[in-house]
XYZ file of C-alpha atoms in Angstrom:
578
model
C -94.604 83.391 -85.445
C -93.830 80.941 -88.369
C -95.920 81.513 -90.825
C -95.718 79.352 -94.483
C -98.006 79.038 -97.991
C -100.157 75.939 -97.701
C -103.503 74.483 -99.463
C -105.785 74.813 -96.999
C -109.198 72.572 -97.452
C -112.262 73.187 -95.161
C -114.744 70.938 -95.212
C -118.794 70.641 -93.409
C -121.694 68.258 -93.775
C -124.577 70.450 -95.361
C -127.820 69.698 -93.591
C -126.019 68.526 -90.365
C -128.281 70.020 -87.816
C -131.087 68.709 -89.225
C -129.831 65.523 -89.577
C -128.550 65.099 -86.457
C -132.065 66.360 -84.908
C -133.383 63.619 -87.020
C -131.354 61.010 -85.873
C -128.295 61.798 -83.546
C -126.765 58.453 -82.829
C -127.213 57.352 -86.237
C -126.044 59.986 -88.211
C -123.047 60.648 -85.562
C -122.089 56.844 -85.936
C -122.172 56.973 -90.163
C -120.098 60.589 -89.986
C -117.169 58.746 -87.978
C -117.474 55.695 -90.245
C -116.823 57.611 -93.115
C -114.019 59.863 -91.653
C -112.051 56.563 -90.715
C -113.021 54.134 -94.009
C -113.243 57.174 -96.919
C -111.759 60.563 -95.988
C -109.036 59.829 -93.223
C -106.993 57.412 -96.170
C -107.924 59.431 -99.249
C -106.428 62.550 -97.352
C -103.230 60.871 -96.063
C -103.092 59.461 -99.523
C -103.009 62.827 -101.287
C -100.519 63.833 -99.112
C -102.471 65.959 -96.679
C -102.720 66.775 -92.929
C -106.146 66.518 -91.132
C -105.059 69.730 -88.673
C -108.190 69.301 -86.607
C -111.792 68.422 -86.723
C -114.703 70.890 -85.550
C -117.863 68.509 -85.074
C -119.624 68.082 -88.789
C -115.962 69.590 -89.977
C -112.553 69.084 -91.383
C -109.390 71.503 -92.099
C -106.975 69.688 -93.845
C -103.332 71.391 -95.111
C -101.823 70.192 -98.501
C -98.324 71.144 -99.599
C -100.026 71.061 -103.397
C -103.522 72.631 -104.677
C -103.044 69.892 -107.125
C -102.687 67.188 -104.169
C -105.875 69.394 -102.312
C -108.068 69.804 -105.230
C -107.680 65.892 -106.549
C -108.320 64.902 -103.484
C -111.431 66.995 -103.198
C -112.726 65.280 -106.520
C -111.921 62.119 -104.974
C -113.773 62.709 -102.035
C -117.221 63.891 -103.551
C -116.969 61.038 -105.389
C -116.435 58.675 -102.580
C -119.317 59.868 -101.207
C -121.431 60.518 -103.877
C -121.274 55.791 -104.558
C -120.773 55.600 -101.206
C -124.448 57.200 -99.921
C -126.208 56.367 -103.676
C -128.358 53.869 -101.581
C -129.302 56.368 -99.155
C -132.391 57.705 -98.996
C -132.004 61.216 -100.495
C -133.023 63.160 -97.137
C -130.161 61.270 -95.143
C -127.616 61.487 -97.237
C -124.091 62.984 -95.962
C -123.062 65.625 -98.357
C -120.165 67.919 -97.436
C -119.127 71.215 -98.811
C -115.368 72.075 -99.781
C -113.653 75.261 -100.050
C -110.102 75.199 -100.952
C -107.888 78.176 -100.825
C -103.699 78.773 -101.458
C -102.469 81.096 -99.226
C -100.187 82.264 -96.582
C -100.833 80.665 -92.823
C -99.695 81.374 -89.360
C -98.693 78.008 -87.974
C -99.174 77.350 -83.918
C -98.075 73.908 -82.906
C -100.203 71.644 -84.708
C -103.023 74.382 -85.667
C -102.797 76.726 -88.376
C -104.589 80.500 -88.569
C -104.554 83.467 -90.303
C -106.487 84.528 -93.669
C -105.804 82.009 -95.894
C -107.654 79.734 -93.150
C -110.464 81.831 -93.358
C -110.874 82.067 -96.906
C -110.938 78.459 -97.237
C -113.892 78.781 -94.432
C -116.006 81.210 -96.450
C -115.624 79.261 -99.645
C -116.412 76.167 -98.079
C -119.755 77.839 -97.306
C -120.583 79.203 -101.229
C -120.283 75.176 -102.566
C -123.127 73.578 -103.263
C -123.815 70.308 -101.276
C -121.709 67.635 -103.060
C -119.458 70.295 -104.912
C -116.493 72.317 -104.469
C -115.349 75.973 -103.999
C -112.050 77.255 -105.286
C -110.091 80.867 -104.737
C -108.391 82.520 -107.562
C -104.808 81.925 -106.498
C -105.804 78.126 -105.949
C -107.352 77.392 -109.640
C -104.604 79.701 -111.029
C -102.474 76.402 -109.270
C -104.538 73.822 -110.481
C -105.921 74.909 -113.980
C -104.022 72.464 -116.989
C -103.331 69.747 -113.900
C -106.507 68.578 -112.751
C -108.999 67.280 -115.089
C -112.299 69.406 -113.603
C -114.772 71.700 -115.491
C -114.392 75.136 -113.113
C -117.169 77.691 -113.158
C -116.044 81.558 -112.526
C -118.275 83.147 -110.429
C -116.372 86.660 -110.171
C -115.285 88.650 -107.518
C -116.984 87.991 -104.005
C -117.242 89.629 -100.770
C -116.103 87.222 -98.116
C -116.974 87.781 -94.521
C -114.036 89.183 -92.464
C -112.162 89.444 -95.944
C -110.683 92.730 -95.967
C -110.539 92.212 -100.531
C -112.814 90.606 -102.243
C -111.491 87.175 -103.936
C -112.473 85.593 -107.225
C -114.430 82.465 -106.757
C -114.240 79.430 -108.918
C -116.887 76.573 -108.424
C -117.013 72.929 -109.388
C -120.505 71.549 -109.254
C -121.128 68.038 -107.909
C -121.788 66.497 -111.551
C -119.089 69.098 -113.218
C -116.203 66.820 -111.625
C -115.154 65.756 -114.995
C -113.420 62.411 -113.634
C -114.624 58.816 -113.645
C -118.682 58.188 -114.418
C -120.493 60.524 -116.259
C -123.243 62.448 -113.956
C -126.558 61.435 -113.626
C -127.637 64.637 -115.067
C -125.490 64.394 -118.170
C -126.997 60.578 -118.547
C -130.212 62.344 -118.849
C -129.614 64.879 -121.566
C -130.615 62.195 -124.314
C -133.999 60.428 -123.477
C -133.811 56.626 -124.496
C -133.871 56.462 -127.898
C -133.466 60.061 -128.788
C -130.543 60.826 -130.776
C -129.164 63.884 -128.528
C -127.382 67.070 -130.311
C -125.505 70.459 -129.730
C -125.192 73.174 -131.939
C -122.293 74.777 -131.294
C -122.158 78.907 -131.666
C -121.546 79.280 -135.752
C -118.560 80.924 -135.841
C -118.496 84.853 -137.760
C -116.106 84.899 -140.455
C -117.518 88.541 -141.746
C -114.365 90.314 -140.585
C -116.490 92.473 -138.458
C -116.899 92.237 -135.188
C -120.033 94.046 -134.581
C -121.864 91.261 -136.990
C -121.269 88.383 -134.129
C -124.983 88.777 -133.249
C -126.067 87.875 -137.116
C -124.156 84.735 -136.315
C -125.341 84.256 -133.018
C -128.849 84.925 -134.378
C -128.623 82.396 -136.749
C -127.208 80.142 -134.307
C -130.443 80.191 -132.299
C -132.587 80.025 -135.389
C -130.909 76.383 -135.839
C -131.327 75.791 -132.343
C -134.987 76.330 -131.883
C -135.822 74.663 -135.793
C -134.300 71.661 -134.215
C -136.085 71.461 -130.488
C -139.498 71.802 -132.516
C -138.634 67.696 -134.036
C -140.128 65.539 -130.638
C -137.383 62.897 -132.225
C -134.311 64.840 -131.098
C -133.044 65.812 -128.075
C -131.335 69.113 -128.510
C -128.763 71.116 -125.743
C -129.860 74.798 -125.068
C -127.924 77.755 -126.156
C -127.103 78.875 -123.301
C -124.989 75.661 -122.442
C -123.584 75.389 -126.299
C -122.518 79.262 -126.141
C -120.328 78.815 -123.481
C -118.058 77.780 -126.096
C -118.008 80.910 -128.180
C -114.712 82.036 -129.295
C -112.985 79.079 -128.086
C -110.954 76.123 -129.712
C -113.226 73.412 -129.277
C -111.979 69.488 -128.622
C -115.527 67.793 -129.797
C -115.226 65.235 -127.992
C -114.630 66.791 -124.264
C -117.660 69.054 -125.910
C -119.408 66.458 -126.188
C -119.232 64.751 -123.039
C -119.789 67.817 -120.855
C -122.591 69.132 -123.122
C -124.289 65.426 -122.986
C -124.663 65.251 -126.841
C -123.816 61.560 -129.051
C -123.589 64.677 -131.775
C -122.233 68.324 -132.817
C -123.370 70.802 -135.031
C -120.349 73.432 -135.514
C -119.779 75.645 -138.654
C -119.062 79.462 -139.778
C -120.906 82.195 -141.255
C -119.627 84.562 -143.565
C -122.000 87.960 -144.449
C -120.739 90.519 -146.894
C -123.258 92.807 -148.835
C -126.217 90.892 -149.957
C -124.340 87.567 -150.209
C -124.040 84.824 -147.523
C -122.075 81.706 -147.182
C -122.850 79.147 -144.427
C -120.705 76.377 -143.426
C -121.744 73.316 -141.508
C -120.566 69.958 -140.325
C -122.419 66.998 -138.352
C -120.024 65.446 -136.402
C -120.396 61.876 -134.272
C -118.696 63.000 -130.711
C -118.214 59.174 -130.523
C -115.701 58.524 -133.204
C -114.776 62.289 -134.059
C -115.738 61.425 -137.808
C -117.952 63.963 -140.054
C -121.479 62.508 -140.857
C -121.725 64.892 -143.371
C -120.717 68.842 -144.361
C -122.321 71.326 -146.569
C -121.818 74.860 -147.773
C -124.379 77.120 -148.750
C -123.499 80.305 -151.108
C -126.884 82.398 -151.253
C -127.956 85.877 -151.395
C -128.985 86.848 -148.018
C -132.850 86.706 -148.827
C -132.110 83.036 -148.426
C -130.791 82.628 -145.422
C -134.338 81.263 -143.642
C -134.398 78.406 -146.593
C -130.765 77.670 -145.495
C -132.042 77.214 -141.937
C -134.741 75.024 -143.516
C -132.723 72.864 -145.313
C -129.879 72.340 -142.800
C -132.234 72.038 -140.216
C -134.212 68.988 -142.351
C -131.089 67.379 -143.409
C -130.121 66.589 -139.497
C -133.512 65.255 -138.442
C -133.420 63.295 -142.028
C -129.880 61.954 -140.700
C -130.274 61.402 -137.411
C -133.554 60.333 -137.322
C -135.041 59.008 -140.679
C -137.907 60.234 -142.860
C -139.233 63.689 -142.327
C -143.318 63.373 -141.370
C -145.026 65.976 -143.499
C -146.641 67.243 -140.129
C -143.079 67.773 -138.204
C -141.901 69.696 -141.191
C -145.016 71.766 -141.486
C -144.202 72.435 -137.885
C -140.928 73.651 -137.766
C -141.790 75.943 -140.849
C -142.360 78.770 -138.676
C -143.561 82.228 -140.146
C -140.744 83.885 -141.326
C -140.131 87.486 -141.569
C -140.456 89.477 -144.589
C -138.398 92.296 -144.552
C -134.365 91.315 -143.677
C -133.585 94.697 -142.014
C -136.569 93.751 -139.515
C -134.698 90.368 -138.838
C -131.665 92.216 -138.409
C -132.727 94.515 -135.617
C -134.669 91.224 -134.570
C -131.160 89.557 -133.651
C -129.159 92.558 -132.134
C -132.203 92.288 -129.513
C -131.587 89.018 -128.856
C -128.083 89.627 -128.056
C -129.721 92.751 -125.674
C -131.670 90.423 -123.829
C -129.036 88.145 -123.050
C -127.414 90.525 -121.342
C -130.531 90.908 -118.593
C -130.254 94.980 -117.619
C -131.746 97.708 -117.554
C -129.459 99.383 -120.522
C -130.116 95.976 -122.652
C -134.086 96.186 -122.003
C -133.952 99.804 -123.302
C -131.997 99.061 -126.603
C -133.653 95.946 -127.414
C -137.223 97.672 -127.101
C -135.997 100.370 -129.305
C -134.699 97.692 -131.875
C -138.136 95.786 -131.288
C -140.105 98.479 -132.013
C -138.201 99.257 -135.338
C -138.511 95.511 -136.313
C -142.590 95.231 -135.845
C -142.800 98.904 -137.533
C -140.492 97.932 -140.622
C -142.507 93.902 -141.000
C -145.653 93.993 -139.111
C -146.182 90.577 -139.364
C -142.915 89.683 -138.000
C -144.593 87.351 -134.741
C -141.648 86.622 -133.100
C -140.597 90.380 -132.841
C -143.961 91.118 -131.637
C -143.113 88.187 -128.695
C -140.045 89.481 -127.995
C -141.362 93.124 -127.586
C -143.684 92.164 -125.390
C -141.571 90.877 -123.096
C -138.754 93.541 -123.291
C -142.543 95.733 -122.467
C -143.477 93.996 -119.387
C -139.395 93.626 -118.306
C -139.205 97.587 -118.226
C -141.600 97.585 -114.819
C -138.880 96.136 -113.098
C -135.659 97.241 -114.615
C -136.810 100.703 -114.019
C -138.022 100.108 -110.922
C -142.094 101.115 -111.151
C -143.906 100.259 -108.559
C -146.592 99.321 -110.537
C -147.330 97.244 -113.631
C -147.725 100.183 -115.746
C -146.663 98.331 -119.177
C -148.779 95.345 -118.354
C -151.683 96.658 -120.541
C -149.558 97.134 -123.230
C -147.363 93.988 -122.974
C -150.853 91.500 -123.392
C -151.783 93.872 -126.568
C -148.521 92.708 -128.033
C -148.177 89.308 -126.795
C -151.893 88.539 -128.003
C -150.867 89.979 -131.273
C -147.545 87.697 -131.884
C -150.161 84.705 -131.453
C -152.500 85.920 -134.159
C -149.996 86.074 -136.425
C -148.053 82.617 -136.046
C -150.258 80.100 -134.279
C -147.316 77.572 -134.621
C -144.814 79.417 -133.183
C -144.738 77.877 -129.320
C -142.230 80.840 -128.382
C -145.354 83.423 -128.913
C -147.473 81.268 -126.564
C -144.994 81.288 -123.734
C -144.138 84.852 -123.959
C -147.899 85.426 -123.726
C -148.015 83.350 -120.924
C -145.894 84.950 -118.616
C -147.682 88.293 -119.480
C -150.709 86.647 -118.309
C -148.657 85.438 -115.176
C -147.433 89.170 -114.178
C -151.142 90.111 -114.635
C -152.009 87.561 -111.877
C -154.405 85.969 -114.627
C -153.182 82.332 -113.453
C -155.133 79.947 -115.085
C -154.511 82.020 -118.568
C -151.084 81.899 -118.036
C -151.348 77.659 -117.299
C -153.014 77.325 -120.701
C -151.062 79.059 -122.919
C -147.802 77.280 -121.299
C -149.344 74.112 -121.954
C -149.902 74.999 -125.610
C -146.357 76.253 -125.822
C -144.989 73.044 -125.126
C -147.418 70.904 -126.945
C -145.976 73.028 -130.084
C -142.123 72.628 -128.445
C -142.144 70.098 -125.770
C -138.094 70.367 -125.636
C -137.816 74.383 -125.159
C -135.627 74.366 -121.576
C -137.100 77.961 -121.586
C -140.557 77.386 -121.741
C -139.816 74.610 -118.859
C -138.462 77.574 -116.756
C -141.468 79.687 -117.399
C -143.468 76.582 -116.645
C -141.669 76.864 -113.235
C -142.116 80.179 -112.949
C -145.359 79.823 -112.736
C -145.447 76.907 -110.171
C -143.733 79.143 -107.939
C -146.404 81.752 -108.539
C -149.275 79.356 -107.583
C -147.331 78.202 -104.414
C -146.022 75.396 -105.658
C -141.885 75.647 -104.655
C -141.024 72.108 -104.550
C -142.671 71.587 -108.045
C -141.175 74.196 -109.490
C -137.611 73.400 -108.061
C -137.870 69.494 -109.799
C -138.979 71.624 -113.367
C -135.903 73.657 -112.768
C -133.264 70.326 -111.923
C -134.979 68.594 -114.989
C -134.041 71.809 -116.930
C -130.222 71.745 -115.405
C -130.330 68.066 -117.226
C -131.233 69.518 -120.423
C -128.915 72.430 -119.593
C -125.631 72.224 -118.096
C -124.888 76.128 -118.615
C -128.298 77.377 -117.801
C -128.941 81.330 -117.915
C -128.497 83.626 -114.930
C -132.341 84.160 -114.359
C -132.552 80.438 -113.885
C -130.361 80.834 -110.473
C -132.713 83.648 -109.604
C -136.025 81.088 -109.686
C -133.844 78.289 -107.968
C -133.471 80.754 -105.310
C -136.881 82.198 -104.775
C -137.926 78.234 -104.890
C -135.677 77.287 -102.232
C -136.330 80.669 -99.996
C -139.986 79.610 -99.990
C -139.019 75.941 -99.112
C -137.336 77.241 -96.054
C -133.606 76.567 -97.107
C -132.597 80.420 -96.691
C -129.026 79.055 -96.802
C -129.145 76.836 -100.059
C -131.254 80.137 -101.268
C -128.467 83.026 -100.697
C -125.888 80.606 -102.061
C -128.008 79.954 -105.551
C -128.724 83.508 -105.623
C -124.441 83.926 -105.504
C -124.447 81.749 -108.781
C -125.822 84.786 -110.788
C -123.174 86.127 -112.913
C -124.824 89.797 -112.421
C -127.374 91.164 -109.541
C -130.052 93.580 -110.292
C -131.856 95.415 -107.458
C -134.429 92.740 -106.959
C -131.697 90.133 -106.969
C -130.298 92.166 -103.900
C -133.790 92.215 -102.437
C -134.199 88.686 -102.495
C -130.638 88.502 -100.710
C -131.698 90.524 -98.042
C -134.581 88.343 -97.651
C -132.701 85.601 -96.908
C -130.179 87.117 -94.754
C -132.504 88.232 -92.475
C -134.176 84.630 -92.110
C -130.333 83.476 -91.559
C -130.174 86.543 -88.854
C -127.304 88.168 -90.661
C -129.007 91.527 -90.022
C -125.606 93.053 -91.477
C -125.292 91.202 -94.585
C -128.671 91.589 -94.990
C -128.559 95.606 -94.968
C -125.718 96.146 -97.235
C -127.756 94.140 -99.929
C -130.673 96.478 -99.082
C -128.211 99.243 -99.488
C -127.807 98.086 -103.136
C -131.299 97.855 -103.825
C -131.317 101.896 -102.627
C -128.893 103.145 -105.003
C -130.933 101.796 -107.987
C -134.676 102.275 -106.399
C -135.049 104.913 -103.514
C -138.343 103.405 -103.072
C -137.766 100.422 -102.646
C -140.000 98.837 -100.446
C -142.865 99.428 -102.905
C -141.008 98.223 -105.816
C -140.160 95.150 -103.577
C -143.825 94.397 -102.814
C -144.675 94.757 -106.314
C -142.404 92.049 -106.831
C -144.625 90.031 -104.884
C -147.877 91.025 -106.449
C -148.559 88.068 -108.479
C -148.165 85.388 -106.212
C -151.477 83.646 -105.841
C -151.534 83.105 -102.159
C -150.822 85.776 -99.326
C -149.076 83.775 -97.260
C -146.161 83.420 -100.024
C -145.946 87.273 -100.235
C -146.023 87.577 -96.230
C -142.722 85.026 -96.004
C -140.851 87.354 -98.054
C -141.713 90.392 -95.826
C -141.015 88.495 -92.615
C -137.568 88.043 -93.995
C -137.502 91.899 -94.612
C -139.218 92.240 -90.895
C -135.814 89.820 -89.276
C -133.286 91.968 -91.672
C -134.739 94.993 -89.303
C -136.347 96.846 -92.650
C -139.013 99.653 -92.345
C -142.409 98.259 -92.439
């Protein structure tokens, strides 16, 4: 046998079946016009070798993963102008997968594992995008201008090891136009901004989260001004303890401006640095340093905070500014234990619910009239029913107490509405839950978060396809969003009936809990892959033995049977214990 290392690219139409039931003769007709106008000359251009077809399908070998991977870009793109006039259920989107490795050549046909890797990761793009394996990005990374997403180890069907998975998303491509998602990210007539993750000069290590903290202070003062359009943290934090070039910052975050600085903490003194900085030209707007005792580090937020909107946007209106003067705490140590949960919660776990309750509960005893550690608590309280697995809501009680509390105390805080909202929304109290959204965004009407609980609840009250346009608008406002926004995707698109697009958003998650796993198995067993299916289940087992009735407490809150019932017939097809 000959065997040699190639690039291997595998390529499918998403959809296909569908749109061939849909229209056969069409859609067969546009699929060869493309092949012999677009893909046929962009791959002989790059060098490749179209080694067969396979209906909606292409396996091409490259002698380069540079040559396979531009190429790749290339193609999306060609596609992407190519069907813009298309209406958006007949569009031809393929998937790519592109893997280095070795191949056993036969004639004109290759075979052999690095053929089927490229297969599998062909399957985990996302319509329009492109899937990469370890050894291939390793190839490409410096050489191809792309923005590559790590998704971690993955277990690949008929893949004896499992293989690191890189993704590009369709919009991610990071050559020619800008995406329309990243057009979207500044509103017409909105200046649009990023704060960038302060950076901690302390010395210490363990005080990142002060920095962080602060960080996120900045972050929400500015989403409260309806004259801004401000980036999430979670897409501005992906640049945390990196060199950052402010203008390819800029671009991928969608933001005409940056916020970046450094924060140094050392006994009761604090220095803050900032800079404004036009992504445009590169040039500083302005820069300021603050040297305070620490009991003035919420006035620092105040004035840096005001000077931006007064810069970017004019003249402060007394109401605005009376608006983003949120309640602040009193005591500093209860602000400090206030931020290490913060960092807890980002971490989404079981460990991180338990020590950010613990620091929550410290925070409310030491300032009482702290609100937003009373919000927080109460949803670390109602998060412990599922991270330890009850199988009923026993905090719920508890959680509302909290929640309801948080609002007493800072009517103007829109994070203490939402937080109560969702508490409302595991109680099943829907219409609660709808109102106290609504006046979380009438106090914040930019808070991506409060978008995705708005989503949440859509989903709740059987609305999927409502919820699943909240959650796209938020990827606009978001290019980085958190893992527990993959996890609503999913559910959305499960309960559309796209059990494929579902399992694949689901594999975007950085980390799975049990549920996570649950939902997996769901979908399997709509897809009839009774054995992928099971060893999900088997993952929800080692974390809840009873899992079924955690599982169906899961579902408890969804308004209408028939939403909790899909979800079980997927568990029914995966060949699960009634």
């Amino acid at each position: 046998m000959e065997r040699r290392l190639a690039a291997i690219l595998a390529a499918d139409v998403f959809g296909y079946t569908r749109l061939m039931g849909a229209d056969e003769t069409g859609t067969l007709r546009r699929l060869t016009e493309l092949r012999q106008q677009i893909l046929e000359p962009l791959i002989a251009k790059h060098h490749g070798r179209v080694v067969k077809l396979m209906g909606d399908g292409l396996l091409v070998e490259f002698a380069s993963v540079v040559d396979a991977l531009t190429c790749a870009v290339a193609w999306q793109h060609s596609m992407a102008e190519h069907e813009a006039e298309i209406d958006e259920d007949r569009r031809l989107k393929f998937r790519i997968g592109i893997n280095l490795g070795d191949v056993i050549v036969e004639g004109d046909d290759i075979h052999g594992d690095g053929v089927n890797i490229a297969a599998r990761l062909e399957s985990l793009a996302e319509p329009g995008g492109i899937s990469l394996s370890g050894d291939a990005y390793r190839q490409a990374k410096g050489k191809v201008e792309v923005d590559a997403e790590d998704l971690g180890e993955r277990d690949l069907k008929n893949v004896a090891e499992p293989v690191r998975v890189y993704r590009i998303a369709e919009d991610r491509s990071g050559v020619g136009s800008t995406s329309p998602a990243r057009e979207r990210l500044a509103p017409s007539g909105k200046p649009s901004i990023a704060v960038l993750p302060f950076t901690n000069m302390s010395g210490d290590p363990e005080q990142e989260y002060f920095s962080d903290g602060i960080t996120e202070d900045i972050i929400t003062g500015l989403s409260r001004f309806s004259s801004l359009s401000v980036v999430a943290r979670n897409s501005t934090f992906v640049y945390r303890d990196s060199a950052v070039n402010v203008t390819e910052a800029g671009k991928a975050l969608g933001a005409r401006y940056l916020l970046e600085g450094s924060l140094r903490k050392a006994g009761n003194r604090v220095r803050l640095t900032a800079q404004l900085i036009d992504v445009e030209s590169g040039k500083h707007i302005w820069a300021e340093r603050y040297d305070r005792v620490l009991e003035d580090i919420f006035a620092i937020q105040d004035e840096l905070v005001h000077a931006i909107v007064a810069t970017l946007v004019g003249r402060l209106e007394t109401a605005h500014t009376e608006r983003a003067l949120r309640k602040r705490p009193e005591n500093l140590a209860a602000y400090d234990h206030y931020l290490k949960a913060l960092q807890c919660e980002r971490r989404y776990d079981a460990e991180g619910i338990r020590e950010g309750r613990k620091a929550l509960e410290k925070a409310v005893a030491l300032d009482p009239g702290f609100a937003k550690a009373h919000a927080l608590l109460a949803y670390f309280t109602f998060s412990s029913n599922w991270f330890e697995g009850y199988n009923e809501h026993v905090h719920d009680d508890e959680a509302l107490a909290i929640a309801r509390r948080a609002v007493e105390l800072d009517p103007n805080d829109g994070d203490c509405y939402a937080k109560l909202a969702i508490v409302h929304l595991q109680r099943g109290e829907f219409d609660q839950a709808r109102y106290r959204l609504e006046q979380a965004l009438a106090l914040n009407p930019h808070d991506s978060t409060t978008w995705s609980h708005y989503a949440w609840y859509l989903l709740s009250v059987g609305e999927p396809q409502q919820a699943l346009d909240r959650l796209s608008e938020r990827e606009a406002l978001e290019p980085f969003p958190p893992n527990w926004h993959w996890e609503l995707r999913g559910q959305a698109l499960y309960e559309l009936g796209r059990y494929e697009e579902a399992a694949s958003t689901f594999g975007r998650m950085t980390n799975l809990n049990y549920w996570d796993h649950g939902f997996l198995c769901a979908c399997y067993g709509q897809l009839g892959r009774t054995d992928k299916a099971r060893s999900h289940w088997e993952k929800v087992l080692e974390v809840v033995p009873d899992a079924t009735a955690a599982l169906l407490n899961e579902f408890e809150f969804r308004k209408h049977q028939a939403d909790s019932d899909h979800w079980l017939e997927g568990y029914r097809k995966a060949g699960l214990p009634e």
